[in-house]
Amino acid sequence: MEKIYAALMTAFDEDGNIDEKGTREIIRHDIDQEKVDGLYVGGSTGENFMLGTDEKKEIFRIAWDEAKNSGVDLIAQVGSPNLHEAKYLAKYVTTELGFKTISAVTPFYYNFSFDEIKHYYDEIVKDVDAHLIIYSIPALTGVSLSLDNFAKLFENPKIIGVKYTNADFYLLERIRDRFPDKLILSGFDEMLLPALALGVNGCIGSTFNINAKKVREEIKAFDEGDMEKARNLQHESNDLITDLLDNGIYPSLKLVLEHMGVHAGFTREPMAHASEKVIKGADEIYNKYFA
Ligand code: MN9
């Protein structure tokens, strides 16, 4: 059965400091209530690219400590354009903590050449005893990888797969066909069903912090060949996702978690704090889908 990973959120206090207690509550909620198969720690949803190195370490430490005995898969996203930091974090999570799988976003901002990107990935895994999943999200990084690019990256046996956050289903089909043994984890929650149809191994998403149970049902229906049921469930999830996106996805997810008794706290500036209107919108989302 395809696996469900929550893209872990980070709880911050009003001033943008990490709230350890709240973050632990989110982790417990994902594992105990949502019953996810794993956590993707330090991704976009964790607001990772607004954090300093010590803060990134702090989140990995909290996640490892809280989840290590829970039987879930743990993936640490260590990448950024700062390769020194990425290598340092890869070492930290695999030696000081016990992560066996790391992930790294394609390096962004500068228009790195493919050779530079390949060097970045080979360097990150070189001295660590871990497997790596490429984090590809062209809409936010501006970095698109071609089929041949993936082939070159996958030549490194430590690079075992991709978190594919991309609406290009043609490329997804080509990757699935050419690399049957690599792990493909779908990254757009609203496009899970077409991704399942193309044979992904699972999914990683922000909305699975609150909606993993329905997603589990959808995957089950898909695996049993009940396409109508799977499509209805994707439709229900997409109504929720549309409302979350319209209201601002990260603050809304946190506000819905608060309704569920989870102290998910604030988003970190420069992300705006929720206005009265956003708070009201999240109340409506909670009442419509979860009350
Ligand atoms: O991890 C998430 N991507 C981002 C994946 O937040 C950038 C997704 O779960 C989206 O939030 C979700 C809504 O578009 O699919």
Short mmCIF file of C-alpha atoms and ligand atoms in Angstrom, two decimals:
data_model
loop_
_atom_site.label_atom_id
_atom_site.label_comp_id
_atom_site.label_asym_id
_atom_site.label_seq_id
_atom_site.Cartn_x
_atom_site.Cartn_y
_atom_site.Cartn_z
CA MET A 1 0.00 0.00 0.00
CA GLU A 2 1.24 3.50 -0.88
CA LYS A 3 2.61 5.39 2.11
CA ILE A 4 1.36 8.68 3.51
CA TYR A 5 3.88 11.16 4.93
CA ALA A 6 2.86 14.37 6.65
CA ALA A 7 5.01 17.33 5.64
CA LEU A 8 5.59 18.31 9.25
CA MET A 9 4.58 21.79 10.36
CA THR A 10 6.60 23.77 12.91
CA ALA A 11 4.84 25.55 15.75
CA PHE A 12 6.19 29.06 16.39
CA ASP A 13 5.31 31.47 19.16
CA GLU A 14 4.07 34.96 18.37
CA ASP A 15 7.62 36.26 18.00
CA GLY A 16 8.63 33.51 15.58
CA ASN A 17 10.60 31.37 18.02
CA ILE A 18 10.25 27.60 17.77
CA ASP A 19 7.61 26.32 20.18
CA GLU A 20 8.94 22.90 21.14
CA LYS A 21 5.85 21.82 23.04
CA GLY A 22 3.52 22.79 20.19
CA THR A 23 5.76 21.11 17.62
CA ARG A 24 5.72 17.91 19.66
CA GLU A 25 1.93 18.11 19.79
CA ILE A 26 1.77 18.32 16.00
CA ILE A 27 4.03 15.27 15.70
CA ARG A 28 1.90 13.29 18.17
CA HIS A 29 -1.28 14.33 16.37
CA ASP A 30 0.12 13.22 13.00
CA ILE A 31 1.19 9.84 14.37
CA ASP A 32 -1.58 9.08 16.87
CA GLN A 33 -4.64 10.68 15.26
CA GLU A 34 -3.86 10.98 11.55
CA LYS A 35 -1.98 7.68 11.63
CA VAL A 36 0.53 8.69 8.99
CA ASP A 37 3.24 6.26 7.87
CA GLY A 38 5.95 8.86 8.14
CA LEU A 39 7.03 12.44 8.64
CA TYR A 40 8.92 14.66 6.22
CA VAL A 41 10.83 17.01 8.50
CA GLY A 42 12.25 20.36 7.41
CA GLY A 43 10.35 20.91 4.19
CA SER A 44 8.49 23.92 2.84
CA THR A 45 5.56 23.15 5.13
CA GLY A 46 7.91 23.27 8.13
CA GLU A 47 8.75 26.86 7.06
CA ASN A 48 12.31 25.57 6.86
CA PHE A 49 13.65 28.06 4.32
CA MET A 50 13.05 30.92 6.76
CA LEU A 51 15.16 29.30 9.51
CA GLY A 52 18.77 29.44 10.64
CA THR A 53 21.01 26.41 10.96
CA ASP A 54 20.57 26.05 14.72
CA GLU A 55 16.81 26.25 14.36
CA LYS A 56 16.83 23.57 11.66
CA LYS A 57 18.86 21.35 13.99
CA GLU A 58 16.43 22.04 16.81
CA ILE A 59 13.48 20.85 14.71
CA PHE A 60 15.30 17.69 13.62
CA ARG A 61 16.17 16.99 17.25
CA ILE A 62 12.59 17.49 18.43
CA ALA A 63 11.14 15.36 15.62
CA TRP A 64 13.64 12.56 16.14
CA ASP A 65 13.15 12.52 19.88
CA GLU A 66 9.36 12.59 19.71
CA ALA A 67 8.91 10.10 16.86
CA LYS A 68 11.86 7.73 16.98
CA ASN A 69 10.02 5.01 18.91
CA SER A 70 6.71 5.38 17.09
CA GLY A 71 7.44 3.07 14.18
CA VAL A 72 7.03 5.75 11.51
CA ASP A 73 9.44 6.57 8.67
CA LEU A 74 11.39 9.75 9.23
CA ILE A 75 12.90 11.82 6.43
CA ALA A 76 15.07 14.88 7.12
CA GLN A 77 15.14 17.60 4.45
CA VAL A 78 18.60 19.13 4.77
CA GLY A 79 18.99 21.01 1.48
CA SER A 80 19.25 24.67 0.56
CA PRO A 81 21.60 26.70 -1.66
CA ASN A 82 24.06 26.61 1.26
CA LEU A 83 25.88 23.36 0.49
CA HIS A 84 28.11 23.63 3.55
CA GLU A 85 25.02 23.77 5.72
CA ALA A 86 23.34 20.92 3.82
CA LYS A 87 26.37 18.66 4.37
CA TYR A 88 26.60 19.69 8.01
CA LEU A 89 22.91 18.96 8.60
CA ALA A 90 23.15 15.63 6.72
CA LYS A 91 25.96 14.63 9.10
CA TYR A 92 24.06 15.90 12.12
CA VAL A 93 20.80 14.05 11.44
CA THR A 94 22.53 10.78 10.55
CA THR A 95 25.21 10.67 13.24
CA GLU A 96 23.95 12.67 16.23
CA LEU A 97 20.37 11.57 15.54
CA GLY A 98 19.36 8.37 13.79
CA PHE A 99 17.78 9.41 10.48
CA LYS A 100 18.36 6.83 7.74
CA THR A 101 16.78 8.84 4.94
CA ILE A 102 17.53 12.42 4.03
CA SER A 103 16.15 14.65 1.33
CA ALA A 104 17.42 17.81 -0.29
CA VAL A 105 15.62 20.47 -2.29
CA THR A 106 17.21 21.36 -5.61
CA PRO A 107 19.49 24.34 -4.91
CA PHE A 108 17.63 27.51 -5.88
CA TYR A 109 17.94 31.28 -6.44
CA TYR A 110 21.08 31.21 -8.59
CA ASN A 111 20.54 29.54 -11.93
CA PHE A 112 22.80 26.62 -11.14
CA SER A 113 23.81 24.46 -14.10
CA PHE A 114 22.88 20.80 -14.05
CA ASP A 115 26.50 19.86 -13.37
CA GLU A 116 26.43 22.09 -10.31
CA ILE A 117 23.18 20.49 -9.15
CA LYS A 118 24.60 17.01 -9.63
CA HIS A 119 27.72 17.96 -7.68
CA TYR A 120 25.51 19.32 -4.87
CA TYR A 121 23.66 16.01 -4.50
CA ASP A 122 26.77 13.83 -4.76
CA GLU A 123 28.47 15.98 -2.09
CA ILE A 124 25.54 15.81 0.33
CA VAL A 125 25.44 12.00 0.35
CA LYS A 126 29.17 11.41 -0.03
CA ASP A 127 30.19 11.07 3.61
CA VAL A 128 26.93 10.04 5.24
CA ASP A 129 25.45 6.62 5.79
CA ALA A 130 22.00 7.44 4.45
CA HIS A 131 19.82 7.37 1.37
CA LEU A 132 18.61 10.55 -0.28
CA ILE A 133 15.36 11.58 -1.89
CA ILE A 134 15.56 14.51 -4.30
CA TYR A 135 13.04 17.24 -3.47
CA SER A 136 11.84 18.62 -6.79
CA ILE A 137 9.42 21.56 -6.62
CA PRO A 138 9.91 23.62 -9.80
CA ALA A 139 7.08 26.09 -9.05
CA LEU A 140 8.89 27.40 -5.94
CA THR A 141 12.55 26.84 -6.87
CA GLY A 142 12.43 27.58 -10.59
CA VAL A 143 14.51 24.44 -11.10
CA SER A 144 13.13 21.87 -13.54
CA LEU A 145 14.88 18.53 -13.94
CA SER A 146 14.54 16.59 -17.18
CA LEU A 147 14.25 12.82 -17.52
CA ASP A 148 17.92 12.65 -18.48
CA ASN A 149 18.82 14.83 -15.48
CA PHE A 150 17.04 12.35 -13.20
CA ALA A 151 18.88 9.49 -14.92
CA LYS A 152 22.24 11.12 -14.14
CA LEU A 153 21.30 11.87 -10.52
CA PHE A 154 19.97 8.34 -10.01
CA GLU A 155 23.32 6.90 -11.16
CA ASN A 156 24.42 7.56 -7.60
CA PRO A 157 23.11 4.45 -5.79
CA LYS A 158 22.54 6.43 -2.59
CA ILE A 159 19.96 8.58 -4.39
CA ILE A 160 16.90 6.40 -4.11
CA GLY A 161 14.01 8.56 -5.22
CA VAL A 162 12.22 11.84 -5.65
CA LYS A 163 9.61 13.87 -3.84
CA TYR A 164 7.80 14.94 -6.96
CA THR A 165 5.94 18.21 -6.34
CA ASN A 166 5.11 18.96 -9.93
CA ALA A 167 1.99 18.95 -12.10
CA ASP A 168 3.88 17.53 -15.10
CA PHE A 169 2.29 14.08 -15.40
CA TYR A 170 3.99 13.35 -18.70
CA LEU A 171 7.39 13.58 -17.01
CA LEU A 172 6.09 11.58 -14.03
CA GLU A 173 5.05 8.73 -16.34
CA ARG A 174 8.45 8.79 -18.05
CA ILE A 175 10.28 8.70 -14.69
CA ARG A 176 8.08 5.86 -13.38
CA ASP A 177 8.66 3.80 -16.51
CA ARG A 178 12.41 4.39 -16.70
CA PHE A 179 13.18 3.90 -12.98
CA PRO A 180 10.85 1.19 -11.70
CA ASP A 181 13.01 0.66 -8.61
CA LYS A 182 13.25 4.28 -7.50
CA LEU A 183 10.89 5.70 -4.93
CA ILE A 184 8.48 8.36 -6.20
CA LEU A 185 6.54 10.28 -3.57
CA SER A 186 3.85 12.60 -4.86
CA GLY A 187 3.98 16.13 -3.46
CA PHE A 188 0.75 17.82 -4.55
CA ASP A 189 -2.08 16.60 -2.33
CA GLU A 190 -4.73 17.85 -4.76
CA MET A 191 -3.23 15.71 -7.55
CA LEU A 192 -2.81 12.48 -5.61
CA LEU A 193 -5.23 10.36 -7.64
CA PRO A 194 -3.60 10.97 -11.06
CA ALA A 195 -0.23 10.39 -9.39
CA LEU A 196 -1.48 7.07 -7.97
CA ALA A 197 -2.65 6.12 -11.44
CA LEU A 198 0.92 6.58 -12.66
CA GLY A 199 2.30 4.31 -9.96
CA VAL A 200 3.81 6.53 -7.26
CA ASN A 201 4.94 4.80 -4.05
CA GLY A 202 3.27 7.27 -1.71
CA CYS A 203 2.69 10.91 -0.99
CA ILE A 204 4.07 13.69 1.18
CA GLY A 205 1.83 16.63 1.93
CA SER A 206 0.96 19.55 4.13
CA THR A 207 -2.76 18.75 4.28
CA PHE A 208 -2.06 15.26 5.64
CA ASN A 209 -1.47 16.99 8.99
CA ILE A 210 -5.28 17.23 9.18
CA ASN A 211 -6.71 15.04 6.40
CA ALA A 212 -4.71 11.79 6.33
CA LYS A 213 -7.63 9.53 7.21
CA LYS A 214 -9.61 10.44 4.12
CA VAL A 215 -6.47 10.08 2.03
CA ARG A 216 -5.93 6.59 3.46
CA GLU A 217 -9.46 5.69 2.34
CA GLU A 218 -8.81 7.09 -1.11
CA ILE A 219 -5.64 5.06 -1.50
CA LYS A 220 -7.46 1.94 -0.34
CA ALA A 221 -10.26 2.51 -2.86
CA PHE A 222 -7.68 3.06 -5.59
CA ASP A 223 -5.77 -0.10 -4.68
CA GLU A 224 -9.04 -2.08 -4.72
CA GLY A 225 -9.90 -0.70 -8.14
CA ASP A 226 -12.91 1.28 -6.92
CA MET A 227 -12.20 4.33 -9.07
CA GLU A 228 -15.52 6.04 -8.47
CA LYS A 229 -15.01 5.97 -4.72
CA ALA A 230 -11.39 7.11 -5.06
CA ARG A 231 -12.49 10.00 -7.27
CA ASN A 232 -15.24 11.05 -4.86
CA LEU A 233 -12.76 11.06 -1.98
CA GLN A 234 -10.22 13.08 -3.97
CA HIS A 235 -13.04 15.49 -4.80
CA GLU A 236 -13.91 15.88 -1.11
CA SER A 237 -10.26 16.46 -0.25
CA ASN A 238 -9.93 18.98 -3.05
CA ASP A 239 -12.88 21.00 -1.74
CA LEU A 240 -10.98 21.21 1.56
CA ILE A 241 -7.64 21.98 -0.13
CA THR A 242 -9.24 24.70 -2.26
CA ASP A 243 -10.70 26.36 0.85
CA LEU A 244 -7.33 26.09 2.63
CA LEU A 245 -5.46 27.61 -0.31
CA ASP A 246 -8.01 30.44 -0.67
CA ASN A 247 -7.68 31.29 3.03
CA GLY A 248 -3.85 30.96 3.13
CA ILE A 249 -2.71 27.37 3.53
CA TYR A 250 -0.12 27.45 6.32
CA PRO A 251 -1.96 29.70 8.80
CA SER A 252 -5.21 27.88 8.01
CA LEU A 253 -3.69 24.45 8.67
CA LYS A 254 -2.35 25.73 11.98
CA LEU A 255 -5.69 27.26 12.96
CA VAL A 256 -7.55 24.05 12.09
CA LEU A 257 -5.03 22.11 14.19
CA GLU A 258 -5.76 24.48 17.10
CA HIS A 259 -9.44 23.54 16.76
CA MET A 260 -8.36 19.91 17.03
CA GLY A 261 -6.64 20.71 20.32
CA VAL A 262 -3.12 20.86 18.85
CA HIS A 263 -1.11 23.98 19.72
CA ALA A 264 0.30 24.59 16.27
CA GLY A 265 0.91 28.26 17.00
CA PHE A 266 1.84 30.99 14.56
CA THR A 267 3.49 31.14 11.16
CA ARG A 268 6.92 32.76 11.04
CA GLU A 269 7.49 36.20 9.54
CA PRO A 270 7.86 37.24 6.76
CA MET A 271 4.73 35.06 6.55
CA ALA A 272 1.95 37.23 7.94
CA HIS A 273 0.13 36.34 11.11
CA ALA A 274 -3.49 35.37 10.59
CA SER A 275 -5.85 38.36 10.36
CA GLU A 276 -9.36 38.30 11.85
CA LYS A 277 -10.65 37.39 8.41
CA VAL A 278 -8.24 34.43 8.10
CA ILE A 279 -9.12 33.26 11.62
CA LYS A 280 -12.82 33.39 10.73
CA GLY A 281 -12.14 31.58 7.46
CA ALA A 282 -10.31 28.80 9.30
CA ASP A 283 -13.21 28.52 11.80
CA GLU A 284 -15.52 27.98 8.84
CA ILE A 285 -13.20 25.38 7.32
CA TYR A 286 -13.04 23.49 10.59
CA ASN A 287 -16.84 23.57 11.02
CA LYS A 288 -17.47 22.55 7.41
CA TYR A 289 -15.08 19.59 7.24
CA PHE A 290 -14.21 18.44 10.75
CA ALA A 291 -16.80 19.45 13.37
O1 MN9 B 1 4.75 19.24 0.63
C1 MN9 B 1 3.16 20.77 -0.10
N1 MN9 B 1 3.82 21.80 -0.81
C2 MN9 B 1 3.93 23.03 -0.34
C3 MN9 B 1 3.99 19.54 -0.20
O2 MN9 B 1 3.37 23.42 0.66
C4 MN9 B 1 4.79 23.96 -1.12
C5 MN9 B 1 1.77 20.41 -0.60
O3 MN9 B 1 1.24 19.55 0.36
C6 MN9 B 1 0.85 21.60 -0.82
O4 MN9 B 1 0.82 22.41 0.32
C7 MN9 B 1 -0.59 21.15 -1.12
C8 MN9 B 1 -1.48 22.34 -1.49
O5 MN9 B 1 -1.10 22.87 -2.74
O6 MN9 B 1 -0.59 20.22 -2.14
#
